[in-house]
Short mmCIF file of C-alpha atoms in Angstrom, two decimals:
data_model
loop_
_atom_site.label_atom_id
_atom_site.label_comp_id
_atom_site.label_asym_id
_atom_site.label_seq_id
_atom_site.Cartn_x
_atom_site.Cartn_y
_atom_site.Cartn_z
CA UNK S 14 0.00 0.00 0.00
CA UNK S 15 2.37 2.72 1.09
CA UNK S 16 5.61 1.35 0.08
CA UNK S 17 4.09 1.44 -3.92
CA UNK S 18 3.22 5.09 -3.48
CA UNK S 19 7.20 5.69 -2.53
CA UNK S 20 7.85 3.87 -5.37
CA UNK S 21 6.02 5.83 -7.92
CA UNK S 22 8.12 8.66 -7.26
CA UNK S 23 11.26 6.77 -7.50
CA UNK S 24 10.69 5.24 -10.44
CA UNK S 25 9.52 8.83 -11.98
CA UNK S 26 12.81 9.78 -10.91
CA UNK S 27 15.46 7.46 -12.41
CA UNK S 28 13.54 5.96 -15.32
CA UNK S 29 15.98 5.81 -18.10
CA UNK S 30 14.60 6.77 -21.63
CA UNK S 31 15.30 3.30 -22.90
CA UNK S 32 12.76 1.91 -21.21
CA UNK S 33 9.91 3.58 -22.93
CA UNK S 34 9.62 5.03 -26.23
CA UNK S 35 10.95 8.40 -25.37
CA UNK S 36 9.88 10.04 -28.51
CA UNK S 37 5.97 8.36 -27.84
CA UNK S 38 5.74 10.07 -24.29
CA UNK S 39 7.42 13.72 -25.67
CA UNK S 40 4.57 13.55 -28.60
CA UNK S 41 2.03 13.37 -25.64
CA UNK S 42 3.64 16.09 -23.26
CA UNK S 43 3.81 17.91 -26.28
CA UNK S 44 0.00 18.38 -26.13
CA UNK S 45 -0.64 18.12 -22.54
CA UNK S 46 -4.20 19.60 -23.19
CA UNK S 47 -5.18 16.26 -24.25
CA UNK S 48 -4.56 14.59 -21.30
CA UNK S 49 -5.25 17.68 -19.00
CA UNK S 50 -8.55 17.10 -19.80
CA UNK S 51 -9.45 13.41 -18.12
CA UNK S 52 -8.26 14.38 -15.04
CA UNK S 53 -11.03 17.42 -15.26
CA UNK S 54 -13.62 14.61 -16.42
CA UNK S 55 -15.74 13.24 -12.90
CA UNK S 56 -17.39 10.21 -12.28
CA UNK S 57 -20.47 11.26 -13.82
CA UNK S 58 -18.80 12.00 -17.06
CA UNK S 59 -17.46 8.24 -17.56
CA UNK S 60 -20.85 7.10 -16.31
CA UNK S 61 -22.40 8.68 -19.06
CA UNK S 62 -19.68 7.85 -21.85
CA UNK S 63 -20.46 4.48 -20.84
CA UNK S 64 -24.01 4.80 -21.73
CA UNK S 65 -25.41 4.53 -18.47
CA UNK S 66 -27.68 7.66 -16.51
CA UNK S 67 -25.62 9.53 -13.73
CA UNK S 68 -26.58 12.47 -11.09
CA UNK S 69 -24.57 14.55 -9.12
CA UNK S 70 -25.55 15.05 -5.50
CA UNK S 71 -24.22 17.51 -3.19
CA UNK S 72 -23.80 16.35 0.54
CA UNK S 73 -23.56 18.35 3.95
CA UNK S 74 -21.73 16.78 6.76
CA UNK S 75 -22.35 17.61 10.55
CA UNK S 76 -19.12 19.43 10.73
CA UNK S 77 -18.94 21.43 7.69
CA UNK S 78 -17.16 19.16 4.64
CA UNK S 79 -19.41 19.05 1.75
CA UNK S 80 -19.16 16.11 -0.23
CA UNK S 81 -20.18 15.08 -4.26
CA UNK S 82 -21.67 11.80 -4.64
CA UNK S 83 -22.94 10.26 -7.46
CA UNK S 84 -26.14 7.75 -8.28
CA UNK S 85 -26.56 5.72 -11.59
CA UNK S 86 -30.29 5.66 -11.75
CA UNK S 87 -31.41 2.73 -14.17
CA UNK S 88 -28.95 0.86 -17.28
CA UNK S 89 -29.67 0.71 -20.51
CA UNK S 90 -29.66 -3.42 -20.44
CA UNK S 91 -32.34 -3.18 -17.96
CA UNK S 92 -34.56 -0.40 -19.85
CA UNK S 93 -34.71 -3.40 -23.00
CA UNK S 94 -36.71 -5.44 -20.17
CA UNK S 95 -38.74 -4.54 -17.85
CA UNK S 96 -37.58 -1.96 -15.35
CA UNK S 97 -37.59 -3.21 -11.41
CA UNK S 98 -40.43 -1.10 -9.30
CA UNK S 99 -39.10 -0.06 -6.47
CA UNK S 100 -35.08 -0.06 -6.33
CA UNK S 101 -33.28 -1.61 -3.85
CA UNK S 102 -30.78 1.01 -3.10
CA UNK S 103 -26.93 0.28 -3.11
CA UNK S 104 -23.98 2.07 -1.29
CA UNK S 105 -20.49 1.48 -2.37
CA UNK S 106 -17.33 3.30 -0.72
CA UNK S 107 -14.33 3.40 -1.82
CA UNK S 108 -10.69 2.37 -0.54
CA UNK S 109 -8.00 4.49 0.94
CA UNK S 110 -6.41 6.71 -1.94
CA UNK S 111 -9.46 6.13 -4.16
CA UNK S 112 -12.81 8.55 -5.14
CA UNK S 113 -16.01 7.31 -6.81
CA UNK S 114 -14.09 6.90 -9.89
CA UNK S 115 -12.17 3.75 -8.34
CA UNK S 116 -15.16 1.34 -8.56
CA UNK S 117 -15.70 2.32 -12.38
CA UNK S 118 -12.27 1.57 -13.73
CA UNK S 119 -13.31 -1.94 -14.98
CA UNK S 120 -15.47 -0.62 -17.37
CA UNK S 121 -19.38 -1.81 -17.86
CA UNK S 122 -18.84 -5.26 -17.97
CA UNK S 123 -17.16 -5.76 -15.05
CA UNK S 124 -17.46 -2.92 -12.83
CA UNK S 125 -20.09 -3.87 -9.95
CA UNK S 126 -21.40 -0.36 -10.40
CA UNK S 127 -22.46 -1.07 -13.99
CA UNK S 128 -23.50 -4.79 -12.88
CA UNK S 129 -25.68 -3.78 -10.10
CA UNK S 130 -27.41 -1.06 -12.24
CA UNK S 131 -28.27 -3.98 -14.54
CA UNK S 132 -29.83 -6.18 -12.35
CA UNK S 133 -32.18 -3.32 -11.19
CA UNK S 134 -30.49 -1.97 -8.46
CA UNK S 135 -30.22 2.09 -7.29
CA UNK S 136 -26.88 2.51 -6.98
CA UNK S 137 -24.77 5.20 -5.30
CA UNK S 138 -21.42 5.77 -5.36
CA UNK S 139 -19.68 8.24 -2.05
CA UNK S 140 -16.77 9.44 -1.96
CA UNK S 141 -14.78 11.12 1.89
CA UNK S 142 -13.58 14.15 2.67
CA UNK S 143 -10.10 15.31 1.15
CA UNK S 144 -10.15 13.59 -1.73
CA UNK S 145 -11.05 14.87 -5.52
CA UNK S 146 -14.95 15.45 -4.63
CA UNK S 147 -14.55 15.95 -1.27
CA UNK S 148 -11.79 18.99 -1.09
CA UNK S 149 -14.94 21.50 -0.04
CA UNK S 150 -15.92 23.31 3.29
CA UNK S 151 -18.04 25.59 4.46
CA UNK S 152 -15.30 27.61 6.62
CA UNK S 153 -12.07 25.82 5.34
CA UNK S 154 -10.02 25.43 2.02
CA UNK S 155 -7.63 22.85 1.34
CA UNK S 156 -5.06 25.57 2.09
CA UNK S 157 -5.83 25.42 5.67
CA UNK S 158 -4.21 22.77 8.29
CA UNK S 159 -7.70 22.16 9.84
CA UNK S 160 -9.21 21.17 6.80
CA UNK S 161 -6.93 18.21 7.28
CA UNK S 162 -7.35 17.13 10.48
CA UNK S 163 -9.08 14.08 10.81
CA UNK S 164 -8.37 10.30 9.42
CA UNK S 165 -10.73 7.42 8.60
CA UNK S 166 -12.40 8.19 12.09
CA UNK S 167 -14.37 11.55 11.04
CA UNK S 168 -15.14 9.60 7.61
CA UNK S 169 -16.70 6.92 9.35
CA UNK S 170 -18.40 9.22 11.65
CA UNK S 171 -19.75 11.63 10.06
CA UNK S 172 -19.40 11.03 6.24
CA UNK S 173 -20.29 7.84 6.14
CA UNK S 174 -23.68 8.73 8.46
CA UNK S 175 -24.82 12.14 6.29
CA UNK S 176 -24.15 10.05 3.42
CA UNK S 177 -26.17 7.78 3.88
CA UNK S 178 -28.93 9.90 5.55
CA UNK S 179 -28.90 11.65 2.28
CA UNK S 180 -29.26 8.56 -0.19
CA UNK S 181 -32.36 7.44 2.16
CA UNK S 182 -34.34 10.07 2.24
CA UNK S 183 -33.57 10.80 -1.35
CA UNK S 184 -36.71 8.92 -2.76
CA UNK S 185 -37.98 8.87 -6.42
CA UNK S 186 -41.05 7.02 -7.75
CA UNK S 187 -39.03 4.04 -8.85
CA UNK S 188 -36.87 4.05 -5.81
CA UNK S 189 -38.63 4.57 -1.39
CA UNK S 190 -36.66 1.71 -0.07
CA UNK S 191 -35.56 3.22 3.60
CA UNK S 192 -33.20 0.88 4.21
CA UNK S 193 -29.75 0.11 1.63
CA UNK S 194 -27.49 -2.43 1.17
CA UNK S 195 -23.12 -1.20 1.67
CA UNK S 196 -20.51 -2.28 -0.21
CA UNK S 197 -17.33 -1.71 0.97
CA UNK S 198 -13.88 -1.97 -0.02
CA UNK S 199 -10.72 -1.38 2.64
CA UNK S 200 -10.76 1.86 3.84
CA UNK S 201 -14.32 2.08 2.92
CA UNK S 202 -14.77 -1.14 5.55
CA UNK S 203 -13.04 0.59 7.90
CA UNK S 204 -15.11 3.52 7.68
CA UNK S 205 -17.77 1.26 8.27
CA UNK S 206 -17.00 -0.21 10.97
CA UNK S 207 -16.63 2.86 13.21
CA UNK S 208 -19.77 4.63 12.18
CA UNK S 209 -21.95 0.83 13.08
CA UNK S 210 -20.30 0.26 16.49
CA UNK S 211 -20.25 3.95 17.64
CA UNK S 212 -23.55 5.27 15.77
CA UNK S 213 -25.80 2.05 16.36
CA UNK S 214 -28.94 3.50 15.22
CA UNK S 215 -27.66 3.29 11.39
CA UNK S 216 -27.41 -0.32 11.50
CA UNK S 217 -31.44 -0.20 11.08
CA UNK S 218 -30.80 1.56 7.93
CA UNK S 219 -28.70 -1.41 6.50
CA UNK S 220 -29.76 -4.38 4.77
CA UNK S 221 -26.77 -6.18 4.63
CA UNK S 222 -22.97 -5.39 4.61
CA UNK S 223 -20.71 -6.34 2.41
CA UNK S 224 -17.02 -6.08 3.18
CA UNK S 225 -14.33 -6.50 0.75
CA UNK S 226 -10.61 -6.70 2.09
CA UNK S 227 -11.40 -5.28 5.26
CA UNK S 228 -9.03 -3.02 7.14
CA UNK S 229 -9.54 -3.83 10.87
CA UNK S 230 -7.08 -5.79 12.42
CA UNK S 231 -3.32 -5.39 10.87
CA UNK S 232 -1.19 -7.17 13.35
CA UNK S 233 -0.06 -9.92 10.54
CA UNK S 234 0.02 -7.57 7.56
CA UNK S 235 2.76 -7.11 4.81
CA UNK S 236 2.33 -3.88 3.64
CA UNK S 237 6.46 -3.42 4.06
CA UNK S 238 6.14 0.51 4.96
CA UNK S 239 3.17 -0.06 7.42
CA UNK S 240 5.51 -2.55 9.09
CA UNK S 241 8.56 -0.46 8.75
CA UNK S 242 7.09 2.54 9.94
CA UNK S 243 4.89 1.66 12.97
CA UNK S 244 7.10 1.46 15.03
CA UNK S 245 7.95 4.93 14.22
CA UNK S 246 5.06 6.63 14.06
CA UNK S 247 2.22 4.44 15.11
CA UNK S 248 1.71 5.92 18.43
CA UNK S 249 1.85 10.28 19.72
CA UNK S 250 5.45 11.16 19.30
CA UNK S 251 7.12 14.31 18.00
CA UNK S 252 7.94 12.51 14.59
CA UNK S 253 3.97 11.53 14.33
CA UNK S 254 3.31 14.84 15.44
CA UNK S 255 5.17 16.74 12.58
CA UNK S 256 3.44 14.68 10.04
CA UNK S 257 -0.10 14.71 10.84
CA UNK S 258 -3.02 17.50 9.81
CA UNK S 259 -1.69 17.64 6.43
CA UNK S 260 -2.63 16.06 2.65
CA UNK S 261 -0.60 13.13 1.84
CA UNK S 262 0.40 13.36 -1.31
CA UNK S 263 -0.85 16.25 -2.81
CA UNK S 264 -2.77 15.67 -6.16
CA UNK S 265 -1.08 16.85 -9.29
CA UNK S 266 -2.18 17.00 -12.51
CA UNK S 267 1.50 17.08 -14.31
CA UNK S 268 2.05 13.67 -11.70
CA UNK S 269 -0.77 11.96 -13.15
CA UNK S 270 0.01 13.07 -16.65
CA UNK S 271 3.67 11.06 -16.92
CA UNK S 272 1.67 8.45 -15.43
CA UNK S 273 -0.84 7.89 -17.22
CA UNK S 274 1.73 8.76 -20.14
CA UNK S 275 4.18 6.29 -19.51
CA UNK S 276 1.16 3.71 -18.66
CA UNK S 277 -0.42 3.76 -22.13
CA UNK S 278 -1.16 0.23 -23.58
CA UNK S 279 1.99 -0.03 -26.47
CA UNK S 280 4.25 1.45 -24.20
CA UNK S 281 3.61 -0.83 -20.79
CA UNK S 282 6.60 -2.19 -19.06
CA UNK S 283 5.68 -4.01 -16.19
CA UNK S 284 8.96 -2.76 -14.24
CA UNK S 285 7.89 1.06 -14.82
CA UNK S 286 4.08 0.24 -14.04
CA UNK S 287 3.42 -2.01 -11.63
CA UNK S 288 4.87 -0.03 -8.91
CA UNK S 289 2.76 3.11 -9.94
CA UNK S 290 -0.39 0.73 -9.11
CA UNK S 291 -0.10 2.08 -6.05
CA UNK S 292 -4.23 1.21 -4.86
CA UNK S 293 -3.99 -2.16 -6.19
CA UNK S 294 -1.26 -4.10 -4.72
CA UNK S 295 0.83 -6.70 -5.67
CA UNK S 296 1.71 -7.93 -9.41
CA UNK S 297 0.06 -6.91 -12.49
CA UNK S 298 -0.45 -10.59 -12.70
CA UNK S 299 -4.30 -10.74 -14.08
CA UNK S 300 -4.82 -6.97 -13.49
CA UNK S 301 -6.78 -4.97 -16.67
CA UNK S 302 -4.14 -2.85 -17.74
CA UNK S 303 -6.29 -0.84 -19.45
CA UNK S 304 -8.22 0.16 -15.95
CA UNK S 305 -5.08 0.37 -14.52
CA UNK S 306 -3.77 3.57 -16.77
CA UNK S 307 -7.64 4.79 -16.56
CA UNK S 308 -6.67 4.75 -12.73
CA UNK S 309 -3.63 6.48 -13.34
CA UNK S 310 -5.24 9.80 -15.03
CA UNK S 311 -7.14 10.84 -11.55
CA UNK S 312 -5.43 8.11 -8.45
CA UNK S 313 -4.39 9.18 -5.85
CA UNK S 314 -7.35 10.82 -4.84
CA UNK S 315 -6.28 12.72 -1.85
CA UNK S 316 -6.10 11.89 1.63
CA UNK S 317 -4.99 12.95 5.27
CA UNK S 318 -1.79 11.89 6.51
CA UNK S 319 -3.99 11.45 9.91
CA UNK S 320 -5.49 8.54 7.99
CA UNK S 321 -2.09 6.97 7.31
CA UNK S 322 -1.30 7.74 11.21
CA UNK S 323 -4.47 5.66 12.12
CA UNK S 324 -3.59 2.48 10.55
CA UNK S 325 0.16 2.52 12.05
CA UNK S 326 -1.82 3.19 15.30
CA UNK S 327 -3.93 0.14 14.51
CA UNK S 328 -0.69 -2.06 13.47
CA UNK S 329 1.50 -0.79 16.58
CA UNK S 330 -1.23 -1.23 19.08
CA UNK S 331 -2.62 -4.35 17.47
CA UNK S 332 -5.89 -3.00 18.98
CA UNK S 333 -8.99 -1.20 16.36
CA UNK S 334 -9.05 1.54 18.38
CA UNK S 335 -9.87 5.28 18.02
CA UNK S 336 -7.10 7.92 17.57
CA UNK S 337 -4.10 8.08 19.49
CA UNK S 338 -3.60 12.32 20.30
CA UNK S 339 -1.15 11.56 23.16
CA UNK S 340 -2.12 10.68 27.42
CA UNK S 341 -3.49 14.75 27.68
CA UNK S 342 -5.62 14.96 24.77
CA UNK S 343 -6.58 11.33 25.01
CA UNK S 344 -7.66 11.99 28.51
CA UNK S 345 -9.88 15.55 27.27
CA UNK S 346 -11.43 13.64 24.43
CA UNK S 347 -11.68 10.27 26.09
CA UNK S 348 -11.39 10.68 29.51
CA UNK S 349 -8.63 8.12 29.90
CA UNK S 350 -5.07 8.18 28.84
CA UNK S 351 -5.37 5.91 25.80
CA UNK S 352 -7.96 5.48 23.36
CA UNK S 353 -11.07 3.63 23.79
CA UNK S 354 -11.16 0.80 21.13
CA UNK S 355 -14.15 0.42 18.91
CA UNK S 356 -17.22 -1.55 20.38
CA UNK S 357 -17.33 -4.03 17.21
CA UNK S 358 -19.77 -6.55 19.51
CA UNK S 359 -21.99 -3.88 19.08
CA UNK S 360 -22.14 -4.38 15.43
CA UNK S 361 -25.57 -6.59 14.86
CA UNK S 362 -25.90 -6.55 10.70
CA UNK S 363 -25.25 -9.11 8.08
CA UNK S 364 -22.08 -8.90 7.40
CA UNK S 365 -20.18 -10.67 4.51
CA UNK S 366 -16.87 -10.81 4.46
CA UNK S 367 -14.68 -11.50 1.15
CA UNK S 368 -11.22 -11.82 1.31
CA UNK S 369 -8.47 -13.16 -0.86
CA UNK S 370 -5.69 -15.66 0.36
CA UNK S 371 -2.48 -13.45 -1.55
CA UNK S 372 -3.99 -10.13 0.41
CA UNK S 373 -0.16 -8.77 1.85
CA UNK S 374 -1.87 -5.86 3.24
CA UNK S 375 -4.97 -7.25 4.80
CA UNK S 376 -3.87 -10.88 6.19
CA UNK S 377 -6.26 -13.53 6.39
CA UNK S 378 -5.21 -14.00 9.98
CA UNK S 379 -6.50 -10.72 10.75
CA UNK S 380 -9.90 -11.50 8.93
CA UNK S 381 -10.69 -14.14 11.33
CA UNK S 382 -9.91 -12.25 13.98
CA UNK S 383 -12.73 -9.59 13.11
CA UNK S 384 -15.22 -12.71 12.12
CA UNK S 385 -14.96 -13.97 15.40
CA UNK S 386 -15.80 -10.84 17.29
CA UNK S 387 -18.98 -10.00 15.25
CA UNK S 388 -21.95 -12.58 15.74
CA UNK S 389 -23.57 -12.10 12.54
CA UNK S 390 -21.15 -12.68 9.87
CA UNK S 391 -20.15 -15.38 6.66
CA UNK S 392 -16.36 -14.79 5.51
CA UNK S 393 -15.74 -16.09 1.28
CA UNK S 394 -12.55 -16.67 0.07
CA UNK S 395 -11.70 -15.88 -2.82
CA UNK S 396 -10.98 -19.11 -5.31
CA UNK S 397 -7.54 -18.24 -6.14
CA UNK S 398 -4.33 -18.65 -3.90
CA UNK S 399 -2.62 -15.28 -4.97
CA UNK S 400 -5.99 -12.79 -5.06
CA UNK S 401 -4.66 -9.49 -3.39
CA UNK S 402 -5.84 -6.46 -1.92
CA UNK S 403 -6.53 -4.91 -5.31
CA UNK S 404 -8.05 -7.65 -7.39
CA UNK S 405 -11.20 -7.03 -5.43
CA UNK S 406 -11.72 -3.72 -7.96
CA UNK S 407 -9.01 -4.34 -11.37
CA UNK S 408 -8.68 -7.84 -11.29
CA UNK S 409 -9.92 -9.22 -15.21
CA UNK S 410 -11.86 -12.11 -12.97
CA UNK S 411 -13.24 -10.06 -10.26
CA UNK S 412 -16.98 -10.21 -11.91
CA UNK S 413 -16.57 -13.96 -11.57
CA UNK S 414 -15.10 -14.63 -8.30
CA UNK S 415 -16.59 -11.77 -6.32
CA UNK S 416 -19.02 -9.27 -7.82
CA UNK S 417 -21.43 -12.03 -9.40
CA UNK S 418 -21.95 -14.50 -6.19
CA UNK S 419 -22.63 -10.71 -3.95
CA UNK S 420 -24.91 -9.57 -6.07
CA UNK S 421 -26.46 -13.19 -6.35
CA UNK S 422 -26.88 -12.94 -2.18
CA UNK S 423 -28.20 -9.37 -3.05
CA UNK S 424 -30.60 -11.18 -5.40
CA UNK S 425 -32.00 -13.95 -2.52
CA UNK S 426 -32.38 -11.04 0.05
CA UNK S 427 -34.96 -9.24 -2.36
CA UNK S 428 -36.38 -12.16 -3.20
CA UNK S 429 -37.27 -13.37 0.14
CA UNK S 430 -38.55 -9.87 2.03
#
């Protein structure tokens, strides 16, 4: 996870011209307008390339960050049969790093956003707060530390609850379900997770859950940086201090330009790219090269370095846990010197939990361990040895192995109430 994004600026750094047709990548940067241009394109542009409806809906947190999410109403497969009455709605969120666009990289055949509208399903795509549709406040700019200062905490919290206040009482003739089905992936689990044990009262408003690589526990993980670092700055220190309440990463056209660049389909080299795929993790072994560059243009989406500080705090303490300010804030905030952990036997949903065997950043180890402290829950592996953290959105047999058998489960709920 981390460690890739290091390498993506390395690699920028000492790529030789050999390795890529030099003269190929000068012809683009030559006429950087053309490429300007899809990183100025949102989700509900390549929604509607793709042939499929797309609105854009504006959303007010409790503390001021104003959010842009998006909702495919209907598909064009489904309009040539007979439309579903009533729409069962559908939230997905997206993993650390990622926006809205991450779930649509896989094009309309096998991107579950696409898949879900065709088997009749409202779906709505959210994005969190300091990334690409989510860089707006009503007191703050991006400009200003504050705006920065939360991690995946305030997104569970409070984005996670306006947004899905919002896409409930958002009701159309075809669509007055009061109740959704989530779909998350990582970060977006994690997200998850904090708003259902701490904010109980939305677990009414869920159907069932649906958790893909889930970020909980990370005492077994691989992710080489997260491991490296931890120990560092995975708990209130002066070093952890000095790198919090700012963006991580900050997003840059130019960046994503020589990426998606030196990414383009006759020039790959799987030495230059696959440690620019960053979000996805491992190999580009099975991965849909042509989603990955798509990724490229906009990824990464922006985030807090307080989010980054979270997980270390989750891998050093080996405890889920809420943030670690030091013993005197800790004890303002929480009345006690460390942070309270998160009350997951609280959490009394559906959950399904789908994780992949080859997952370096989210061990299987660590799945069990969140299984076992949540009473209603099914875990599904995923049928092949080596599936890793980002085969769950780019891989070329995610439809197969994942996104067809959830939406199947979707399927029997509906069915049966």
């Amino acid at each position: 996870m981390l460690i890739n994004l290091i390498r993506v600026y390395l690699v920028c750094v000492v790529a030789r011209a050999e390795v890529i047709r030099i003269s190929k990548i000068w012809e683009y940067l030559q006429k950087p307008g053309e490429h300007l241009h899809v990183n100025r394109r949102t989700t509900a542009h390549r929604i509607l390339d793709l042939g499929y409806p797309c609105e854009e809906h504006e959303v007010h947190t409790e503390d001021g960050y104003i959010l842009t999410i998006f909702r495919i109403t209907n598909s064009p497969i489904e309009l040539e049969s007979s439309p579903r009455a009533n729409k069962p709605k559908v939230f997905l969120q997206h993993p650390l790093f990622g926006t809205s666009d991450t779930w649509i990289l896989n094009g309309p055949q096998h991107s579950l956003p696409f898949l879900l509208a065709d088997r009749g399903y409202d779906v709505w795509l959210g994005n969190s707060r300091g990334n690409l549709y989510g860089r707006k406040h009503r007191n703050l700019t991006i400009h200003d530390t504050d705006f920065w200062r939360f991690s995946w905490h305030e997104i569970g919290y409070y984005d996670m609850a306006s947004m899905l206040d919002y896409v409930i009482k958002n009701e159309t003739i075809n669509s007055k379900q009061r109740s959704l089905h989530f779909i998350g992936h990582s970060q977006g689990t994690t997200a998850s997770m904090v708003l259902l044990s701490l904010r109980t009262e939305y677990q009414q408003l869920l159907r069932i859950v649906h958790l893909m690589a889930p970020a909980v526990y990370l005492d077994n993980t691989e992710d080489r940086l997260l491991q490296a670092l931890s120990s560092y700055l995975g708990y209130h220190n002066l070093l952890s201090q000095q790198f919090s309440h700012q963006e991580f990463i900050p997003h840059n056209e130019l960046f994503n330009i020589l990426l998606y660049t030196a990414c383009q389909q006759d020039l790959i080299w799987q030495g230059f790219c696959s440690p620019m795929a960053f979000m996805m993790e491992g190999s580009l072994r099975n991965k849909n090269l042509t989603a990955l560059q798509i990724c490229l243009e906009t990824h990464p989406g922006g985030v807090s370095t307080n989010q980054l500080l979270h997980f270390m705090q989750v891998k050093h303490s080996s405890k889920f846990r809420q943030f670690d300010f030091g013993s005197h804030e800790n004890r303002l905030r929480y009345n006690q010197r460390h942070p309270p952990e998160y009350p997951l036997e609280m959490i009394d949903v559906p959950l399904h939990i789908w994780y992949g065997e080859g997952d370096r950043t989210v061990n299987p180890i660590d799945i069990r361990r969140l299984a076992a402290t949540i009473s209603d829950v099914q875990l599904h592996r995923v049928p092949d040895r080596n599936w890793s953290h980002g085969d769950f959105i780019i891989s070329r047999n995610v439809r197969e192995y994942v996104y067809e058998p959830l939406i199947d489960i979707l399927d029997e709920y509906e069915a049966n109430t």
